mmCIF file of N, CA, C and O in Angstrom:
data_model
loop_
_atom_site.group_PDB
_atom_site.id
_atom_site.type_symbol
_atom_site.label_atom_id
_atom_site.label_comp_id
_atom_site.label_asym_id
_atom_site.label_seq_id
_atom_site.Cartn_x
_atom_site.Cartn_y
_atom_site.Cartn_z
ATOM 1 N N ILE A 1 0.834 -1.189 0.000
ATOM 2 C CA ILE A 1 0.000 0.000 0.000
ATOM 3 C C ILE A 1 0.875 1.248 0.000
ATOM 4 O O ILE A 1 0.539 2.232 -0.630
ATOM 5 N N PHE A 2 2.002 1.199 0.721
ATOM 6 C CA PHE A 2 2.877 2.359 0.780
ATOM 7 C C PHE A 2 3.364 2.755 -0.608
ATOM 8 O O PHE A 2 3.382 3.943 -0.958
ATOM 9 N N PHE A 3 3.777 1.776 -1.413
ATOM 10 C CA PHE A 3 4.310 2.079 -2.733
ATOM 11 C C PHE A 3 3.245 2.693 -3.634
ATOM 12 O O PHE A 3 3.531 3.629 -4.380
ATOM 13 N N VAL A 4 2.036 2.194 -3.567
ATOM 14 C CA VAL A 4 0.960 2.737 -4.405
ATOM 15 C C VAL A 4 0.683 4.185 -4.014
ATOM 16 O O VAL A 4 0.541 5.059 -4.874
ATOM 17 N N GLY A 5 0.614 4.467 -2.717
ATOM 18 C CA GLY A 5 0.400 5.836 -2.263
ATOM 19 C C GLY A 5 1.534 6.761 -2.648
ATOM 20 O O GLY A 5 1.317 7.898 -3.084
ATOM 21 N N ALA A 6 2.755 6.289 -2.498
ATOM 22 C CA ALA A 6 3.918 7.104 -2.855
ATOM 23 C C ALA A 6 3.975 7.356 -4.358
ATOM 24 O O ALA A 6 4.347 8.457 -4.797
ATOM 25 N N GLU A 7 3.598 6.359 -5.140
ATOM 26 C CA GLU A 7 3.567 6.543 -6.599
ATOM 27 C C GLU A 7 2.584 7.635 -6.982
ATOM 28 O O GLU A 7 2.912 8.530 -7.764
ATOM 29 N N PHE A 8 1.381 7.558 -6.446
ATOM 30 C CA PHE A 8 0.353 8.518 -6.843
ATOM 31 C C PHE A 8 0.598 9.915 -6.291
ATOM 32 O O PHE A 8 0.155 10.896 -6.870
ATOM 33 N N PHE A 9 1.318 10.039 -5.186
ATOM 34 C CA PHE A 9 1.654 11.359 -4.675
ATOM 35 C C PHE A 9 2.847 11.966 -5.405
ATOM 36 O O PHE A 9 3.017 13.189 -5.402
ATOM 37 N N ALA A 10 3.684 11.171 -6.026
ATOM 38 C CA ALA A 10 4.837 11.672 -6.764
ATOM 39 C C ALA A 10 4.467 12.117 -8.178
ATOM 40 O O ALA A 10 5.164 12.949 -8.761
ATOM 41 N N ILE A 11 3.386 11.601 -8.717
ATOM 42 C CA ILE A 11 2.995 11.927 -10.089
ATOM 43 C C ILE A 11 2.759 13.426 -10.281
ATOM 44 O O ILE A 11 3.289 14.004 -11.243
ATOM 45 N N PRO A 12 1.976 14.121 -9.433
ATOM 46 C CA PRO A 12 1.771 15.563 -9.675
ATOM 47 C C PRO A 12 3.063 16.377 -9.613
ATOM 48 O O PRO A 12 3.239 17.316 -10.388
ATOM 49 N N LEU A 13 3.975 16.020 -8.727
ATOM 50 C CA LEU A 13 5.243 16.733 -8.619
ATOM 51 C C LEU A 13 6.053 16.611 -9.906
ATOM 52 O O LEU A 13 6.522 17.614 -10.469
ATOM 53 N N VAL A 14 6.182 15.411 -10.390
ATOM 54 C CA VAL A 14 6.990 15.163 -11.583
ATOM 55 C C VAL A 14 6.294 15.723 -12.823
ATOM 56 O O VAL A 14 6.925 16.337 -13.690
ATOM 57 N N LEU A 15 4.995 15.555 -12.902
ATOM 58 C CA LEU A 15 4.248 16.046 -14.059
ATOM 59 C C LEU A 15 4.225 17.569 -14.111
ATOM 60 O O LEU A 15 4.348 18.158 -15.193
ATOM 61 N N ALA A 16 4.109 18.221 -12.979
ATOM 62 C CA ALA A 16 4.128 19.694 -12.949
ATOM 63 C C ALA A 16 5.486 20.220 -13.402
ATOM 64 O O ALA A 16 5.561 21.211 -14.133
ATOM 65 N N THR A 17 6.547 19.553 -12.990
ATOM 66 C CA THR A 17 7.878 19.957 -13.437
ATOM 67 C C THR A 17 8.017 19.793 -14.940
ATOM 68 O O THR A 17 8.596 20.658 -15.611
ATOM 69 N N ALA A 18 7.482 18.714 -15.468
ATOM 70 C CA ALA A 18 7.547 18.492 -16.914
ATOM 71 C C ALA A 18 6.781 19.569 -17.671
ATOM 72 O O ALA A 18 7.272 20.101 -18.679
ATOM 73 N N LEU A 19 5.596 19.901 -17.203
ATOM 74 C CA LEU A 19 4.797 20.908 -17.900
ATOM 75 C C LEU A 19 5.435 22.291 -17.842
ATOM 76 O O LEU A 19 5.464 23.016 -18.842
ATOM 77 N N VAL A 20 5.957 22.671 -16.687
ATOM 78 C CA VAL A 20 6.609 23.979 -16.562
ATOM 79 C C VAL A 20 7.873 24.029 -17.413
ATOM 80 O O VAL A 20 8.134 25.034 -18.086
ATOM 81 N N ALA A 21 8.649 22.970 -17.395
ATOM 82 C CA ALA A 21 9.878 22.945 -18.192
ATOM 83 C C ALA A 21 9.558 22.991 -19.678
ATOM 84 O O ALA A 21 10.262 23.645 -20.453
ATOM 85 N N TRP A 22 8.515 22.317 -20.096
ATOM 86 C CA TRP A 22 8.175 22.275 -21.523
ATOM 87 C C TRP A 22 7.589 23.604 -21.995
ATOM 88 O O TRP A 22 7.936 24.078 -23.069
ATOM 89 N N ARG A 23 6.723 24.229 -21.196
ATOM 90 C CA ARG A 23 6.057 25.458 -21.625
ATOM 91 C C ARG A 23 6.938 26.695 -21.529
ATOM 92 O O ARG A 23 6.894 27.552 -22.400
ATOM 93 N N THR A 24 7.704 26.821 -20.456
ATOM 94 C CA THR A 24 8.446 28.061 -20.238
ATOM 95 C C THR A 24 9.895 27.991 -20.679
ATOM 96 O O THR A 24 10.495 29.022 -20.946
ATOM 97 N N GLY A 25 10.480 26.817 -20.714
ATOM 98 C CA GLY A 25 11.879 26.695 -21.074
ATOM 99 C C GLY A 25 12.823 27.043 -19.934
ATOM 100 O O GLY A 25 14.011 27.268 -20.157
ATOM 101 N N VAL A 26 12.299 27.100 -18.716
ATOM 102 C CA VAL A 26 13.133 27.395 -17.549
ATOM 103 C C VAL A 26 14.145 26.280 -17.316
ATOM 104 O O VAL A 26 15.283 26.527 -16.948
ATOM 105 N N LEU A 27 13.713 25.072 -17.543
ATOM 106 C CA LEU A 27 14.584 23.899 -17.424
ATOM 107 C C LEU A 27 14.791 23.312 -18.814
ATOM 108 O O LEU A 27 13.986 23.547 -19.721
ATOM 109 N N PRO A 28 15.837 22.535 -19.004
ATOM 110 C CA PRO A 28 16.091 21.960 -20.337
ATOM 111 C C PRO A 28 14.976 21.012 -20.792
ATOM 112 O O PRO A 28 14.275 20.421 -19.980
ATOM 113 N N ARG A 29 14.846 20.894 -22.092
ATOM 114 C CA ARG A 29 13.803 20.023 -22.665
ATOM 115 C C ARG A 29 14.029 18.563 -22.302
ATOM 116 O O ARG A 29 13.075 17.817 -22.133
ATOM 117 N N TRP A 30 15.274 18.143 -22.216
ATOM 118 C CA TRP A 30 15.531 16.740 -21.880
ATOM 119 C C TRP A 30 15.033 16.412 -20.483
ATOM 120 O O TRP A 30 14.613 15.289 -20.229
ATOM 121 N N LEU A 31 15.046 17.393 -19.589
ATOM 122 C CA LEU A 31 14.521 17.166 -18.252
ATOM 123 C C LEU A 31 12.996 17.053 -18.288
ATOM 124 O O LEU A 31 12.408 16.283 -17.536
ATOM 125 N N ALA A 32 12.362 17.807 -19.178
ATOM 126 C CA ALA A 32 10.913 17.687 -19.343
ATOM 127 C C ALA A 32 10.549 16.302 -19.867
ATOM 128 O O ALA A 32 9.583 15.686 -19.402
ATOM 129 N N ILE A 33 11.318 15.803 -20.805
ATOM 130 C CA ILE A 33 11.058 14.468 -21.351
ATOM 131 C C ILE A 33 11.300 13.401 -20.286
ATOM 132 O O ILE A 33 10.505 12.471 -20.136
ATOM 133 N N LEU A 34 12.384 13.545 -19.530
ATOM 134 C CA LEU A 34 12.658 12.608 -18.439
ATOM 135 C C LEU A 34 11.531 12.638 -17.416
ATOM 136 O O LEU A 34 11.098 11.589 -16.926
ATOM 137 N N SER A 35 11.026 13.820 -17.117
ATOM 138 C CA SER A 35 9.932 13.944 -16.159
ATOM 139 C C SER A 35 8.670 13.261 -16.666
ATOM 140 O O SER A 35 7.965 12.602 -15.893
ATOM 141 N N LEU A 36 8.381 13.420 -17.945
ATOM 142 C CA LEU A 36 7.207 12.751 -18.517
ATOM 143 C C LEU A 36 7.354 11.234 -18.484
ATOM 144 O O LEU A 36 6.394 10.515 -18.181
ATOM 145 N N VAL A 37 8.542 10.737 -18.772
ATOM 146 C CA VAL A 37 8.775 9.287 -18.744
ATOM 147 C C VAL A 37 8.600 8.743 -17.332
ATOM 148 O O VAL A 37 7.955 7.707 -17.121
ATOM 149 N N VAL A 38 9.127 9.461 -16.344
ATOM 150 C CA VAL A 38 8.988 9.022 -14.959
ATOM 151 C C VAL A 38 7.530 9.091 -14.523
ATOM 152 O O VAL A 38 7.032 8.189 -13.839
ATOM 153 N N ALA A 39 6.809 10.138 -14.931
ATOM 154 C CA ALA A 39 5.392 10.261 -14.564
ATOM 155 C C ALA A 39 4.570 9.128 -15.163
ATOM 156 O O ALA A 39 3.698 8.569 -14.485
ATOM 157 N N VAL A 40 4.842 8.778 -16.396
ATOM 158 C CA VAL A 40 4.111 7.675 -17.025
ATOM 159 C C VAL A 40 4.472 6.352 -16.350
ATOM 160 O O VAL A 40 3.598 5.508 -16.114
ATOM 161 N N ALA A 41 5.739 6.170 -16.007
ATOM 162 C CA ALA A 41 6.140 4.941 -15.314
ATOM 163 C C ALA A 41 5.469 4.850 -13.951
ATOM 164 O O ALA A 41 5.091 3.764 -13.517
ATOM 165 N N LEU A 42 5.314 5.974 -13.268
ATOM 166 C CA LEU A 42 4.639 5.958 -11.974
ATOM 167 C C LEU A 42 3.140 5.717 -12.123
ATOM 168 O O LEU A 42 2.506 5.162 -11.228
ATOM 169 N N LEU A 43 2.590 6.117 -13.239
ATOM 170 C CA LEU A 43 1.154 5.969 -13.463
ATOM 171 C C LEU A 43 0.748 4.537 -13.779
ATOM 172 O O LEU A 43 -0.333 4.099 -13.402
ATOM 173 N N VAL A 44 1.625 3.802 -14.445
ATOM 174 C CA VAL A 44 1.340 2.410 -14.800
ATOM 175 C C VAL A 44 1.596 1.556 -13.560
ATOM 176 O O VAL A 44 2.733 1.433 -13.098
ATOM 177 N N VAL A 45 0.540 0.965 -13.037
ATOM 178 C CA VAL A 45 0.613 0.287 -11.738
ATOM 179 C C VAL A 45 1.594 -0.889 -11.716
ATOM 180 O O VAL A 45 2.364 -1.003 -10.762
ATOM 181 N N PRO A 46 1.637 -1.776 -12.722
ATOM 182 C CA PRO A 46 2.568 -2.910 -12.608
ATOM 183 C C PRO A 46 4.047 -2.519 -12.590
ATOM 184 O O PRO A 46 4.866 -3.243 -12.031
ATOM 185 N N ILE A 47 4.418 -1.386 -13.200
ATOM 186 C CA ILE A 47 5.821 -0.973 -13.182
ATOM 187 C C ILE A 47 6.043 0.274 -12.338
ATOM 188 O O ILE A 47 7.137 0.837 -12.343
ATOM 189 N N GLY A 48 5.035 0.688 -11.612
ATOM 190 C CA GLY A 48 5.153 1.886 -10.794
ATOM 191 C C GLY A 48 6.200 1.776 -9.708
ATOM 192 O O GLY A 48 6.858 2.755 -9.363
ATOM 193 N N TRP A 49 6.377 0.583 -9.174
ATOM 194 C CA TRP A 49 7.391 0.394 -8.134
ATOM 195 C C TRP A 49 8.778 0.679 -8.681
ATOM 196 O O TRP A 49 9.619 1.251 -7.994
ATOM 197 N N ALA A 50 9.027 0.295 -9.925
ATOM 198 C CA ALA A 50 10.338 0.549 -10.536
ATOM 199 C C ALA A 50 10.534 2.044 -10.775
ATOM 200 O O ALA A 50 11.635 2.564 -10.601
ATOM 201 N N GLY A 51 9.457 2.714 -11.165
ATOM 202 C CA GLY A 51 9.540 4.160 -11.329
ATOM 203 C C GLY A 51 9.811 4.868 -10.022
ATOM 204 O O GLY A 51 10.506 5.881 -9.984
ATOM 205 N N LEU A 52 9.279 4.328 -8.943
ATOM 206 C CA LEU A 52 9.480 4.936 -7.632
ATOM 207 C C LEU A 52 10.881 4.649 -7.099
ATOM 208 O O LEU A 52 11.535 5.544 -6.558
ATOM 209 N N ILE A 53 11.365 3.436 -7.277
ATOM 210 C CA ILE A 53 12.670 3.058 -6.722
ATOM 211 C C ILE A 53 13.827 3.560 -7.588
ATOM 212 O O ILE A 53 14.846 4.008 -7.062
ATOM 213 N N PHE A 54 13.679 3.529 -8.909
ATOM 214 C CA PHE A 54 14.771 3.922 -9.791
ATOM 215 C C PHE A 54 14.547 5.276 -10.452
ATOM 216 O O PHE A 54 15.472 6.090 -10.527
ATOM 217 N N GLY A 55 13.348 5.509 -10.961
ATOM 218 C CA GLY A 55 13.086 6.722 -11.723
ATOM 219 C C GLY A 55 13.066 7.992 -10.894
ATOM 220 O O GLY A 55 13.648 9.010 -11.286
ATOM 221 N N LEU A 56 12.419 7.953 -9.756
ATOM 222 C CA LEU A 56 12.307 9.147 -8.927
ATOM 223 C C LEU A 56 13.657 9.612 -8.381
ATOM 224 O O LEU A 56 13.942 10.812 -8.428
ATOM 225 N N PRO A 57 14.532 8.728 -7.881
ATOM 226 C CA PRO A 57 15.851 9.218 -7.454
ATOM 227 C C PRO A 57 16.703 9.767 -8.603
ATOM 228 O O PRO A 57 17.396 10.772 -8.445
ATOM 229 N N ILE A 58 16.637 9.136 -9.774
ATOM 230 C CA ILE A 58 17.384 9.647 -10.929
ATOM 231 C C ILE A 58 16.836 11.007 -11.336
ATOM 232 O O ILE A 58 17.601 11.936 -11.631
ATOM 233 N N TRP A 59 15.507 11.164 -11.332
ATOM 234 C CA TRP A 59 14.889 12.439 -11.658
ATOM 235 C C TRP A 59 15.283 13.507 -10.639
ATOM 236 O O TRP A 59 15.581 14.642 -10.998
ATOM 237 N N THR A 60 15.305 13.145 -9.360
ATOM 238 C CA THR A 60 15.682 14.087 -8.313
ATOM 239 C C THR A 60 17.132 14.538 -8.483
ATOM 240 O O THR A 60 17.434 15.732 -8.362
ATOM 241 N N LEU A 61 18.022 13.606 -8.757
ATOM 242 C CA LEU A 61 19.425 13.963 -8.974
ATOM 243 C C LEU A 61 19.598 14.835 -10.218
ATOM 244 O O LEU A 61 20.352 15.820 -10.184
ATOM 245 N N ALA A 62 18.935 14.490 -11.293
ATOM 246 C CA ALA A 62 19.057 15.272 -12.528
ATOM 247 C C ALA A 62 18.521 16.691 -12.324
ATOM 248 O O ALA A 62 19.161 17.668 -12.746
ATOM 249 N N THR A 63 17.383 16.820 -11.670
ATOM 250 C CA THR A 63 16.811 18.137 -11.416
ATOM 251 C C THR A 63 17.707 18.945 -10.491
ATOM 252 O O THR A 63 17.919 20.149 -10.705
ATOM 253 N N SER A 64 18.258 18.316 -9.491
ATOM 254 C CA SER A 64 19.154 19.006 -8.552
ATOM 255 C C SER A 64 20.409 19.502 -9.246
ATOM 256 O O SER A 64 20.856 20.631 -9.013
ATOM 257 N N VAL A 65 20.984 18.679 -10.104
ATOM 258 C CA VAL A 65 22.192 19.086 -10.805
ATOM 259 C C VAL A 65 21.901 20.242 -11.752
ATOM 260 O O VAL A 65 22.678 21.200 -11.844
ATOM 261 N N VAL A 66 20.775 20.182 -12.465
ATOM 262 C CA VAL A 66 20.419 21.270 -13.379
ATOM 263 C C VAL A 66 20.221 22.574 -12.613
ATOM 264 O O VAL A 66 20.714 23.626 -13.013
ATOM 265 N N LEU A 67 19.513 22.512 -11.506
ATOM 266 C CA LEU A 67 19.289 23.722 -10.727
ATOM 267 C C LEU A 67 20.570 24.232 -10.081
ATOM 268 O O LEU A 67 20.780 25.439 -9.966
ATOM 269 N N TRP A 68 21.452 23.331 -9.665
ATOM 270 C CA TRP A 68 22.708 23.728 -9.051
ATOM 271 C C TRP A 68 23.634 24.390 -10.054
ATOM 272 O O TRP A 68 24.309 25.369 -9.754
ATOM 273 N N ARG A 69 23.672 23.865 -11.271
ATOM 274 C CA ARG A 69 24.546 24.421 -12.302
ATOM 275 C C ARG A 69 24.062 25.777 -12.793
ATOM 276 O O ARG A 69 24.859 26.563 -13.292
ATOM 277 N N ARG A 70 22.779 26.056 -12.685
ATOM 278 C CA ARG A 70 22.235 27.349 -13.110
ATOM 279 C C ARG A 70 22.596 28.460 -12.153
ATOM 280 O O ARG A 70 22.608 29.620 -12.521
ATOM 281 N N ALA A 71 22.824 28.115 -10.905
ATOM 282 C CA ALA A 71 23.050 29.149 -9.887
ATOM 283 C C ALA A 71 24.400 29.799 -9.995
ATOM 284 O O ALA A 71 25.299 29.519 -10.599
#
């Protein structure tokens, strides 16, 4: 149950980042695509656990590095 809840709570965060990055260009386009891939992986229930365990940490690291390098 924990994984299902965590998957569904992570989807809006990742999807909002993808939409903002795609529309405004504040973040690189590749990060928007990565965010969309992670959001879709989290949305599909049979592979959502993999998106949560592997995709979300990779997305967090990529977003952190992009934001750190911009500063």
